[in-house]
Amino acid sequence: MLKLPFSLSDTAASLLIALSLVVHAALINALGVNVPSSDEWAFVSFAAAVAGGGDWLPLVFAHHNEHRYVTLRLLLAANVWLLGWDSFVMMYASLAVAAFTLFGLWLMTRQLVGSCVWSFVPIACLAGGLMQYQNMLWGLQLAFYFVTACAVWTCLLLTYHSRRAFAGACACAAWGTFSAAGGVLIWPIGVVVLLGGGGGWRRKALWLTLAVAAVAGYSWGYSPRGGKFVQLDYILADLGSYVHFGLMILGAPLGAGSQAVALATGLGVVIGLVICAAQLVRRRDQLSRAHWAPIGLALFGLAIAGLITIGRAHQGLYIALESRYVTLVLPAAVALLILLRWLCKQPGVGRSLYVSGCALVAVGVVGGAVAGLDGAQAWAEMNRRTAFLVHTSVLWSDDELDLNRPKLRHISPLRHRIVALEEHRLSLFRAPLDTWRLVRWQDGVALGEVLPGREVAQTFICPVATLRDVSVPFATYQRRNAGTLSLRLFDEQSDALLAARTLASADVRDNAFVIVQLSEPLSGCEGRRLRLEITAPDAVSGAALTVWGFQAFLGGELRQGGELVPGRELGIELNTQVSVRRRV
């Protein structure tokens, strides 16, 4: 019998481990949008300074809110130089850092419990959960991936007694410190790992010296958000809310967006870590250097959850479930799984606890995948709307721009930031528009009924690079209409039919968009003149549909019954099939 050089079981486990990274990449490919999002708009002046040859180096060390994004700004500068600020590069860099983190967790697990691939599957699934969807689709959050990766590798490398490993740990801690505020916590956690995992006094003294230098450098000229720190008496006065918030944020990676589930899961993580701590103390004679890596990682997860709680709990419990914090607090739950896997090999309650933990992870990862995918689609839709608003900003007054900009976060695409991006051809201005949405929908005026001899024809210049679908809003006069409706899209120059759709008028809801989807995407569409014809060959007056006309922007003509409708065009939307608006 032919003996395979690998185990099919291990191969299956390896594929499951790799699946988390594959899903991460697929999410970026499907839902990523090349546009600054939320707080990234605050970095436009930095990117413009880099692109314009300004004095941008002093800005590298500037702090944004609580963070000094030194490493992020350096990478952003390289991105601007080489690619004109491509957000996808930052997203895929986050994926690469996530893979590097996963590799570090594998080494940490193998060092403690051996190289059983299946024992690493729940850890990988938890570490790559989709509740991190914002970080996956938001280039700025590369900084958070850096912090988590540096925490994992610092804890791991400090358990190796070699100069190279120690130098690597110091480099990781420094990189994490200047990636985001939570990275400062790596230094005190490193002290715990060094004290527990052994090492000479010179190594400990050097670590402390570097820690003081790094923290001093990070703190130089630093002021907290709002100019003041949260006071202890304020926390003590509302301690219950802070504890509630802290438990929820620990359980958020497995909470599937539910406050109750996150609270229960966070409580489970804390109880699990307490049990592990008791068992480790009880078996302290069995502890080795390998134990201190997950111990340090657990302490880091708890510490950063506490830091976020102190800084954010006063804003409301819902903040604890925000996707952006999941990557930072994941180490607590991941370290718990690693420690439970070790206890599973010991006599006592370890096996039942480990099985319970794996079951909780399985349910939480599946629930998180469903909730995370919904959240990712909403996040992508918000970014698509932002991209359209930015691309068409010249069509909007300042008041309209303020009314329509996303309100999810405090930082917004203000006009001077948009002008800076366009002037230097950065970010989304490096490529043609991908989506066209209805401009100034408040200005809509209903045309006459679409009847035989009163057909509607709209010519327009295609504003998108690749055309996938066309949507038009209809009015029903709030009645059920008879007959059929036909929409056909032509290339105006060649008169070639590009797409067509026929449906019953009765199936069209009031103010709903009717979609005409091309069988194959039309590439090179930008600048081509197209014609959309809307007919109702068997409609009768009093039971027919009409369409909405809006202020003309697409450089074409709108006609009904052959007569020009001056200054108006159909409410055409292009490539917006994912929109949350009602469509048929």
Coordinates of C-alpha atoms in Angstrom, one line a residue:
M1 CA 0.0 0.0 0.0
L2 CA 1.2 3.5 -0.9
K3 CA 2.0 5.5 2.2
L4 CA 1.2 9.2 1.9
P5 CA 3.9 11.6 3.2
F6 CA 1.2 13.5 5.1
S7 CA -1.9 12.8 7.2
L8 CA -5.3 13.5 5.5
S9 CA -6.6 14.5 8.9
D10 CA -3.8 17.0 9.4
T11 CA -4.4 18.3 5.9
A12 CA -8.1 18.9 6.6
A13 CA -7.1 20.7 9.9
S14 CA -4.6 22.8 8.0
L15 CA -7.2 23.8 5.4
L16 CA -9.6 24.9 8.2
I17 CA -6.8 27.0 9.7
A18 CA -6.0 28.6 6.4
L19 CA -9.7 29.2 5.8
S20 CA -9.7 32.2 8.2
L21 CA -7.1 33.9 6.1
V22 CA -8.9 33.0 2.9
V23 CA -12.2 34.5 4.2
H24 CA -10.3 37.6 5.2
A25 CA -8.9 38.0 1.7
A26 CA -12.3 37.3 0.1
L27 CA -13.9 40.0 2.3
I28 CA -11.4 42.6 1.2
N29 CA -11.8 41.6 -2.4
A30 CA -15.6 41.7 -2.3
L31 CA -16.3 44.6 0.1
G32 CA -13.2 46.8 0.2
V33 CA -13.5 50.3 -1.1
N34 CA -10.6 52.6 -2.0
V35 CA -11.7 55.6 0.0
P36 CA -10.6 57.1 3.3
S37 CA -13.0 56.0 6.0
S38 CA -13.9 57.7 9.3
D39 CA -10.7 58.8 11.2
E40 CA -8.6 58.3 8.0
W41 CA -9.9 61.6 6.8
A42 CA -7.7 63.2 9.5
F43 CA -4.7 61.8 7.6
V44 CA -5.5 63.6 4.3
S45 CA -3.3 66.6 5.2
F46 CA -0.4 64.3 6.0
A47 CA -0.9 62.4 2.7
A48 CA -1.1 65.7 0.8
A49 CA 2.1 66.9 2.4
V50 CA 3.9 63.7 1.3
A51 CA 2.5 63.9 -2.2
G52 CA 3.2 67.6 -2.6
G53 CA 6.8 67.4 -1.2
G54 CA 5.9 69.3 2.0
D55 CA 7.5 69.1 5.4
W56 CA 5.7 65.9 6.5
L57 CA 8.4 64.3 8.7
P58 CA 7.4 66.3 11.9
L59 CA 3.8 65.0 11.4
V60 CA 5.0 61.4 11.7
F61 CA 5.3 61.7 15.5
A62 CA 2.1 63.7 16.0
H63 CA -0.6 62.0 18.0
H64 CA -4.2 61.4 16.8
N65 CA -6.7 61.1 19.7
E66 CA -4.9 58.7 22.1
H67 CA -2.6 57.2 19.6
R68 CA 0.8 57.9 18.0
Y69 CA 0.5 56.2 14.6
V70 CA 4.2 56.4 13.8
T71 CA 4.6 53.1 12.0
L72 CA 1.3 53.6 10.2
R73 CA 2.2 57.1 9.0
L74 CA 5.6 55.8 7.7
L75 CA 3.8 53.0 5.7
L76 CA 1.2 55.5 4.6
A77 CA 4.0 57.8 3.3
A78 CA 5.4 54.9 1.3
N79 CA 1.9 54.1 0.0
V80 CA 1.4 57.7 -1.1
W81 CA 4.8 57.8 -2.9
L82 CA 4.4 54.5 -4.7
L83 CA 0.7 54.1 -5.3
G84 CA -1.0 57.4 -4.4
W85 CA -2.7 56.1 -1.2
D86 CA -4.3 52.8 -2.2
S87 CA -6.5 51.7 0.7
F88 CA -6.4 48.1 -0.6
V89 CA -2.7 48.0 0.1
M90 CA -3.3 48.8 3.8
M91 CA -6.1 46.2 4.0
Y92 CA -4.0 43.5 2.5
A93 CA -1.1 44.5 4.8
S94 CA -3.5 43.9 7.7
L95 CA -4.1 40.4 6.3
A96 CA -0.4 39.8 6.1
V97 CA 0.1 40.9 9.7
A98 CA -2.9 38.7 10.7
A99 CA -1.1 35.7 9.1
F100 CA 2.1 36.6 10.9
T101 CA 0.2 36.7 14.2
L102 CA -1.4 33.3 13.4
F103 CA 2.0 31.9 12.8
G104 CA 3.2 33.2 16.2
L105 CA 0.2 31.7 17.9
W106 CA 1.0 28.4 16.3
L107 CA 4.6 28.4 17.6
M108 CA 3.3 29.4 21.0
T109 CA 0.8 26.6 21.0
R110 CA 3.3 24.0 19.7
Q111 CA 5.8 25.0 22.3
L112 CA 3.4 24.3 25.1
V113 CA 1.2 21.4 24.0
G114 CA 2.9 19.9 20.9
S115 CA 2.3 20.0 17.2
C116 CA -1.3 18.6 17.1
V117 CA -2.8 20.6 14.2
W118 CA -6.4 20.0 15.2
S119 CA -5.8 21.5 18.6
F120 CA -4.9 24.8 16.8
V121 CA -8.1 24.9 14.7
P122 CA -10.3 26.6 17.4
I123 CA -7.5 29.1 18.1
A124 CA -7.1 30.0 14.4
C125 CA -10.9 30.3 14.0
L126 CA -11.2 32.6 17.0
A127 CA -8.2 34.7 15.9
G128 CA -9.6 35.2 12.4
G129 CA -13.2 35.7 13.3
L130 CA -15.3 38.1 11.2
M131 CA -16.3 40.2 14.1
Q132 CA -13.1 42.1 13.2
Y133 CA -14.8 43.2 9.9
Q134 CA -14.2 46.9 10.4
N135 CA -10.5 46.3 10.9
M136 CA -10.4 44.1 7.9
L137 CA -11.9 46.7 5.6
W138 CA -10.4 49.9 7.2
G139 CA -6.8 50.6 6.3
L140 CA -6.2 52.7 9.4
Q141 CA -6.7 49.7 11.6
L142 CA -3.5 48.1 10.4
A143 CA -2.2 49.8 13.5
F144 CA -4.3 47.6 15.7
Y145 CA -3.2 44.5 13.9
F146 CA 0.4 45.6 14.6
V147 CA -0.3 45.9 18.3
T148 CA -1.7 42.4 18.6
A149 CA 1.0 40.9 16.4
C150 CA 3.7 42.6 18.5
A151 CA 2.1 41.4 21.7
V152 CA 2.1 37.8 20.5
W153 CA 5.6 37.8 19.2
T154 CA 7.1 39.7 22.2
C155 CA 5.6 37.2 24.6
L156 CA 6.8 34.3 22.5
L157 CA 10.3 35.6 21.8
L158 CA 11.0 36.4 25.5
T159 CA 10.6 32.7 26.4
Y160 CA 13.6 31.9 24.1
H161 CA 17.0 32.3 25.8
S162 CA 18.9 33.7 22.9
R163 CA 20.2 37.2 22.1
R164 CA 18.5 37.2 18.7
A165 CA 15.2 36.3 20.2
F166 CA 15.6 39.0 22.9
A167 CA 16.5 41.6 20.3
G168 CA 13.4 40.5 18.2
A169 CA 11.2 40.9 21.3
C170 CA 12.6 44.4 21.9
A171 CA 12.0 45.4 18.3
C172 CA 8.4 44.0 18.4
A173 CA 7.7 45.9 21.6
A174 CA 9.0 49.1 20.2
W175 CA 7.1 48.7 16.9
G176 CA 3.9 48.0 18.9
T177 CA 4.4 51.0 21.2
F178 CA 4.6 53.4 18.2
S179 CA 1.7 51.7 16.4
A180 CA -1.1 52.6 18.8
A181 CA -1.7 53.5 22.5
G182 CA -2.3 49.9 23.5
G183 CA 1.2 48.9 22.4
V184 CA 2.7 50.6 25.5
L185 CA 1.2 47.8 27.6
I186 CA 3.6 45.3 25.9
W187 CA 6.5 46.5 28.0
P188 CA 5.1 45.8 31.5
I189 CA 3.7 42.4 30.2
G190 CA 7.2 41.7 29.0
V191 CA 8.5 42.2 32.5
V192 CA 6.1 39.6 33.8
V193 CA 7.2 37.1 31.2
L194 CA 10.8 37.7 31.9
L195 CA 10.3 37.3 35.7
G196 CA 8.4 34.1 35.2
G197 CA 10.3 32.6 32.3
G198 CA 13.8 33.2 33.6
G199 CA 16.7 35.0 32.0
G200 CA 19.6 36.8 33.5
W201 CA 19.5 40.1 35.4
R202 CA 21.2 41.9 32.6
R203 CA 18.4 41.0 30.2
K204 CA 15.8 42.2 32.7
A205 CA 17.7 45.4 33.4
L206 CA 18.0 46.1 29.6
W207 CA 14.3 45.4 29.1
L208 CA 13.4 47.9 31.9
T209 CA 15.7 50.5 30.5
L210 CA 14.2 50.2 27.0
A211 CA 10.7 50.2 28.4
V212 CA 11.4 53.5 30.2
A213 CA 12.9 55.0 27.1
A214 CA 10.0 53.8 24.9
V215 CA 7.3 55.0 27.2
A216 CA 9.0 58.3 27.7
G217 CA 9.3 58.8 24.0
Y218 CA 5.7 57.9 23.5
S219 CA 4.6 60.3 26.3
W220 CA 6.6 63.2 25.1
G221 CA 4.2 66.1 24.3
Y222 CA 1.3 63.7 24.8
S223 CA -2.2 64.9 25.9
P224 CA -5.2 62.6 26.3
R225 CA -8.3 63.0 24.1
G226 CA -10.2 66.0 25.3
G227 CA -7.2 67.3 27.2
K228 CA -7.8 65.4 30.5
F229 CA -7.6 61.9 31.9
V230 CA -10.5 60.0 33.3
Q231 CA -10.5 60.5 37.0
L232 CA -10.5 57.6 39.5
D233 CA -13.4 59.0 41.5
Y234 CA -15.5 59.2 38.4
I235 CA -14.8 55.5 37.7
L236 CA -15.6 54.5 41.3
A237 CA -18.8 56.4 41.2
D238 CA -20.1 54.3 38.3
L239 CA -18.0 51.1 38.9
G240 CA -20.9 48.8 37.9
S241 CA -21.1 50.3 34.4
Y242 CA -17.3 50.0 34.0
V243 CA -17.3 46.3 35.0
H244 CA -20.2 45.7 32.7
F245 CA -18.4 47.3 29.8
G246 CA -15.2 45.5 30.6
L247 CA -16.9 42.1 30.5
M248 CA -18.7 42.9 27.3
I249 CA -15.6 44.0 25.5
L250 CA -13.8 40.8 26.5
G251 CA -16.7 38.8 25.2
A252 CA -17.2 40.8 22.0
P253 CA -15.1 38.5 19.8
L254 CA -17.7 35.8 20.4
G255 CA -20.7 37.9 21.2
A256 CA -22.1 38.1 17.6
G257 CA -23.1 41.7 18.2
S258 CA -25.4 40.9 21.2
Q259 CA -24.8 42.7 24.5
A260 CA -26.2 39.9 26.5
V261 CA -24.1 37.2 24.7
A262 CA -21.0 39.3 24.9
L263 CA -21.5 39.9 28.6
A264 CA -22.0 36.2 29.3
T265 CA -19.0 35.3 27.1
G266 CA -16.8 37.9 28.8
L267 CA -17.8 36.5 32.2
G268 CA -16.9 33.1 30.9
V269 CA -13.5 34.3 29.7
V270 CA -12.7 35.8 33.1
I271 CA -13.9 32.7 35.0
G272 CA -11.9 30.5 32.7
L273 CA -8.7 32.6 33.2
V274 CA -9.2 32.5 37.0
I275 CA -9.5 28.7 36.9
C276 CA -6.4 28.4 34.8
A277 CA -4.5 30.7 37.1
A278 CA -5.5 28.5 40.1
Q279 CA -4.5 25.4 38.3
L280 CA -1.2 26.9 37.2
V281 CA -0.4 27.9 40.8
R282 CA -1.4 24.4 42.0
R283 CA 1.0 22.9 39.4
R284 CA 3.7 25.5 39.6
D285 CA 6.3 22.9 39.9
Q286 CA 5.4 21.8 36.3
L287 CA 5.6 25.3 34.8
S288 CA 8.2 25.9 32.1
R289 CA 9.3 28.9 30.1
A290 CA 6.7 27.9 27.5
H291 CA 3.8 28.6 29.9
W292 CA 4.7 32.2 30.3
A293 CA 4.0 33.2 26.6
P294 CA 0.3 32.5 26.9
I295 CA 0.2 33.8 30.4
G296 CA 1.7 37.1 29.2
L297 CA -0.7 37.1 26.3
A298 CA -3.7 36.6 28.6
L299 CA -2.5 39.5 30.8
F300 CA -2.1 41.7 27.7
G301 CA -5.6 41.0 26.6
L302 CA -7.0 41.8 30.1
A303 CA -4.9 44.9 30.4
I304 CA -5.9 46.4 27.0
A305 CA -9.6 45.5 27.7
G306 CA -9.2 47.5 30.9
L307 CA -7.5 50.4 29.1
I308 CA -10.3 50.6 26.5
T309 CA -12.9 50.4 29.3
I310 CA -11.4 53.3 31.2
G311 CA -11.2 55.4 28.0
R312 CA -14.6 54.5 26.4
A313 CA -17.1 53.1 29.0
H314 CA -18.5 56.6 29.7
Q315 CA -19.6 56.8 26.0
G316 CA -22.1 53.9 26.4
L317 CA -22.2 50.1 26.5
Y318 CA -22.7 49.8 22.7
I319 CA -19.0 51.0 22.2
A320 CA -17.9 47.7 23.8
L321 CA -19.3 45.8 20.8
E322 CA -17.6 47.9 18.1
S323 CA -15.8 45.7 15.7
R324 CA -12.6 47.8 15.7
Y325 CA -11.7 46.8 19.3
V326 CA -12.1 43.0 18.7
T327 CA -8.6 42.6 17.3
L328 CA -7.0 44.2 20.4
V329 CA -8.9 42.1 23.1
L330 CA -8.7 38.8 21.2
P331 CA -5.4 37.8 23.0
A332 CA -7.3 37.1 26.3
A333 CA -9.6 34.5 24.8
V334 CA -6.9 33.0 22.5
A335 CA -4.5 32.6 25.5
L336 CA -7.3 31.0 27.5
L337 CA -7.8 28.3 24.8
I338 CA -4.0 27.6 24.7
L339 CA -3.9 27.2 28.5
L340 CA -7.0 25.1 28.5
R341 CA -5.4 22.8 25.9
W342 CA -2.5 22.3 28.2
L343 CA -4.8 21.6 31.2
C344 CA -6.6 19.1 29.0
K345 CA -3.5 16.9 29.2
Q346 CA -3.5 17.1 33.0
P347 CA -5.7 15.0 35.4
G348 CA -8.7 16.8 36.8
V349 CA -11.3 19.2 35.2
G350 CA -9.1 20.3 32.3
R351 CA -10.7 18.2 29.6
S352 CA -14.3 19.2 30.3
L353 CA -13.2 22.9 30.5
Y354 CA -11.4 22.6 27.2
V355 CA -14.3 20.9 25.4
S356 CA -16.6 23.6 26.8
G357 CA -14.3 26.3 25.6
C358 CA -14.1 24.8 22.1
A359 CA -17.9 24.5 21.9
L360 CA -18.2 28.1 22.9
V361 CA -15.7 29.1 20.3
A362 CA -17.6 27.1 17.6
V363 CA -20.9 28.7 18.4
G364 CA -19.4 32.2 18.7
V365 CA -17.4 32.0 15.5
V366 CA -20.4 30.9 13.5
G367 CA -22.6 33.6 15.1
G368 CA -19.9 36.1 14.6
A369 CA -19.5 35.2 10.9
V370 CA -23.2 35.9 10.3
A371 CA -23.2 39.1 12.3
G372 CA -19.8 40.1 10.9
L373 CA -20.8 39.6 7.3
D374 CA -23.9 41.8 7.8
G375 CA -21.8 44.4 9.5
A376 CA -19.2 44.2 6.7
Q377 CA -21.8 44.8 4.0
A378 CA -23.2 47.8 5.9
W379 CA -19.7 49.2 6.3
A380 CA -18.9 48.7 2.6
E381 CA -22.2 50.4 1.7
M382 CA -21.3 53.4 3.8
N383 CA -17.9 53.6 2.2
R384 CA -19.4 53.3 -1.3
R385 CA -21.7 56.2 -0.5
T386 CA -18.8 58.2 0.8
A387 CA -16.8 57.5 -2.4
F388 CA -19.7 58.7 -4.5
L389 CA -20.2 61.8 -2.4
V390 CA -16.5 62.6 -2.6
H391 CA -16.4 62.0 -6.4
T392 CA -19.4 64.2 -7.0
S393 CA -18.7 66.8 -4.4
V394 CA -18.7 69.6 -7.0
L395 CA -22.4 69.0 -7.5
W396 CA -23.2 69.6 -3.8
S397 CA -23.5 72.7 -1.8
D398 CA -21.7 72.8 1.6
D399 CA -25.0 72.3 3.3
E400 CA -25.9 69.3 1.1
L401 CA -22.4 67.9 1.7
D402 CA -22.9 68.1 5.4
L403 CA -26.4 66.6 5.2
N404 CA -25.3 63.5 3.2
R405 CA -21.9 62.7 4.7
P406 CA -21.7 59.6 6.9
K407 CA -22.3 60.2 10.5
L408 CA -20.8 56.9 11.9
R409 CA -17.7 58.7 13.2
H410 CA -16.5 62.2 14.1
I411 CA -14.1 62.6 11.2
S412 CA -15.8 63.4 7.9
P413 CA -15.0 64.1 4.2
L414 CA -14.9 67.9 4.6
R415 CA -14.6 69.9 1.4
H416 CA -11.0 71.1 1.9
R417 CA -9.9 67.4 2.5
I418 CA -11.7 66.4 -0.7
V419 CA -10.0 69.2 -2.6
A420 CA -6.6 68.1 -1.3
L421 CA -7.2 64.5 -2.4
E422 CA -8.3 65.6 -5.9
E423 CA -5.4 68.1 -6.3
H424 CA -2.8 65.4 -5.6
R425 CA -4.8 62.6 -7.3
L426 CA -4.8 60.5 -4.1
S427 CA -6.9 57.6 -3.0
L428 CA -10.2 57.2 -5.0
F429 CA -9.2 60.0 -7.4
R430 CA -6.5 57.7 -8.8
A431 CA -9.2 55.6 -10.6
P432 CA -12.5 56.2 -12.3
L433 CA -15.8 56.2 -10.4
D434 CA -17.2 52.7 -9.6
T435 CA -20.7 53.7 -8.5
W436 CA -23.2 56.4 -9.6
R437 CA -26.0 57.2 -7.2
L438 CA -29.1 59.4 -7.4
V439 CA -28.0 63.0 -6.9
R440 CA -30.3 65.4 -5.0
W441 CA -33.2 62.9 -4.8
Q442 CA -35.2 65.6 -3.0
D443 CA -35.6 67.4 -6.4
G444 CA -37.6 64.6 -8.0
V445 CA -40.5 65.4 -10.3
A446 CA -42.8 62.7 -11.7
L447 CA -43.1 62.5 -15.5
G448 CA -46.3 61.6 -17.2
E449 CA -47.6 58.0 -17.4
V450 CA -45.6 55.7 -19.5
L451 CA -48.0 54.7 -22.3
P452 CA -47.9 53.5 -25.9
G453 CA -46.7 56.5 -27.8
R454 CA -45.5 58.1 -24.5
E455 CA -42.3 56.0 -24.1
V456 CA -39.3 57.4 -22.1
A457 CA -35.8 57.5 -23.6
Q458 CA -32.7 58.8 -21.7
T459 CA -29.3 59.2 -23.2
F460 CA -26.4 59.7 -20.9
I461 CA -22.6 59.6 -20.7
C462 CA -21.4 56.7 -18.6
P463 CA -19.4 57.9 -15.6
V464 CA -18.2 54.6 -14.3
A465 CA -15.3 52.4 -15.3
T466 CA -17.2 49.2 -15.6
L467 CA -21.0 48.9 -15.8
R468 CA -22.7 46.1 -14.1
D469 CA -26.3 47.2 -13.6
V470 CA -28.6 50.2 -14.0
S471 CA -31.4 51.1 -11.6
V472 CA -34.3 53.5 -12.1
P473 CA -37.0 54.7 -9.6
F474 CA -40.6 54.4 -10.5
A475 CA -43.8 55.9 -9.1
T476 CA -47.1 53.9 -9.0
Y477 CA -49.5 56.7 -8.1
Q478 CA -50.0 54.4 -5.0
R479 CA -52.1 52.0 -7.0
R480 CA -51.8 48.5 -8.5
N481 CA -51.1 49.0 -12.2
A482 CA -51.8 46.7 -15.2
G483 CA -49.8 45.6 -18.2
T484 CA -46.0 45.0 -18.6
L485 CA -43.0 47.2 -18.3
S486 CA -39.9 46.9 -20.5
L487 CA -36.5 48.5 -20.0
R488 CA -33.7 48.2 -22.6
L489 CA -30.2 49.6 -22.5
F490 CA -28.3 50.4 -25.7
D491 CA -24.9 51.7 -26.8
E492 CA -25.9 54.9 -28.5
Q493 CA -23.2 54.9 -31.1
S494 CA -23.6 51.3 -32.3
D495 CA -27.2 50.9 -31.3
A496 CA -26.2 47.5 -29.8
L497 CA -28.5 46.1 -27.1
L498 CA -26.6 45.8 -23.8
A499 CA -29.3 44.6 -21.4
A500 CA -33.0 44.2 -21.2
R501 CA -35.7 43.4 -18.7
T502 CA -39.5 42.9 -18.9
L503 CA -41.7 42.6 -15.8
A504 CA -45.3 43.0 -14.7
S505 CA -46.2 46.6 -13.8
A506 CA -48.1 45.2 -10.8
D507 CA -44.9 43.9 -9.4
V508 CA -43.3 47.4 -9.1
R509 CA -43.7 49.0 -5.7
D510 CA -44.1 52.7 -5.2
N511 CA -40.7 54.6 -5.3
A512 CA -38.9 51.3 -5.8
F513 CA -35.9 51.0 -8.0
V514 CA -36.2 48.6 -11.0
I515 CA -32.8 46.9 -11.8
V516 CA -31.5 46.0 -15.2
Q517 CA -28.5 43.9 -14.9
L518 CA -26.0 43.3 -17.7
S519 CA -25.3 39.6 -18.4
E520 CA -21.6 40.5 -18.6
P521 CA -20.0 43.6 -17.1
L522 CA -19.2 46.3 -19.7
S523 CA -15.6 47.3 -19.2
G524 CA -14.3 50.6 -20.5
C525 CA -17.7 52.2 -20.0
E526 CA -16.5 55.6 -18.9
G527 CA -17.2 58.3 -21.5
R528 CA -19.4 56.1 -23.7
R529 CA -22.8 57.4 -24.6
L530 CA -25.7 55.0 -23.6
R531 CA -29.4 55.1 -24.1
L532 CA -32.1 53.7 -21.7
E533 CA -35.5 53.1 -23.2
I534 CA -38.6 52.5 -21.0
T535 CA -41.8 51.3 -22.7
A536 CA -45.2 49.9 -21.6
P537 CA -46.7 48.5 -24.8
D538 CA -50.0 47.4 -23.2
A539 CA -50.5 50.0 -20.5
V540 CA -53.7 52.0 -20.3
S541 CA -54.2 55.5 -18.8
G542 CA -55.2 55.4 -15.2
A543 CA -53.4 52.1 -14.6
A544 CA -49.8 52.9 -15.7
L545 CA -46.5 53.7 -14.1
T546 CA -44.3 56.7 -14.3
V547 CA -40.7 57.5 -13.6
W548 CA -39.0 60.3 -11.6
G549 CA -37.1 63.0 -13.3
F550 CA -34.3 64.9 -11.6
Q551 CA -31.8 67.7 -12.2
A552 CA -29.6 66.7 -15.1
F553 CA -25.9 65.9 -14.4
L554 CA -25.0 63.0 -16.8
G555 CA -24.7 65.1 -20.0
G556 CA -27.6 63.5 -21.9
E557 CA -31.2 64.1 -23.0
L558 CA -34.5 62.9 -21.5
R559 CA -37.4 62.5 -23.9
Q560 CA -41.0 61.3 -23.4
G561 CA -43.1 60.6 -26.5
G562 CA -40.2 62.1 -28.5
E563 CA -40.5 65.4 -26.8
L564 CA -37.5 66.9 -24.9
V565 CA -37.9 67.2 -21.1
P566 CA -35.6 70.2 -20.5
G567 CA -33.1 70.2 -17.6
R568 CA -34.2 66.8 -16.4
E569 CA -32.9 63.2 -16.5
L570 CA -34.0 59.9 -15.0
G571 CA -33.0 59.0 -11.5
I572 CA -30.4 56.6 -12.8
E573 CA -28.1 54.7 -10.4
L574 CA -25.3 52.6 -11.7
N575 CA -23.6 49.6 -10.0
T576 CA -25.7 50.0 -6.8
Q577 CA -27.4 46.6 -6.7
V578 CA -26.1 46.1 -3.1
S579 CA -27.9 49.2 -1.9
V580 CA -30.3 48.8 1.1
R581 CA -33.0 50.7 -0.8
R582 CA -36.0 48.8 -2.0
R583 CA -35.6 47.3 -5.4
V584 CA -37.3 44.9 -7.7

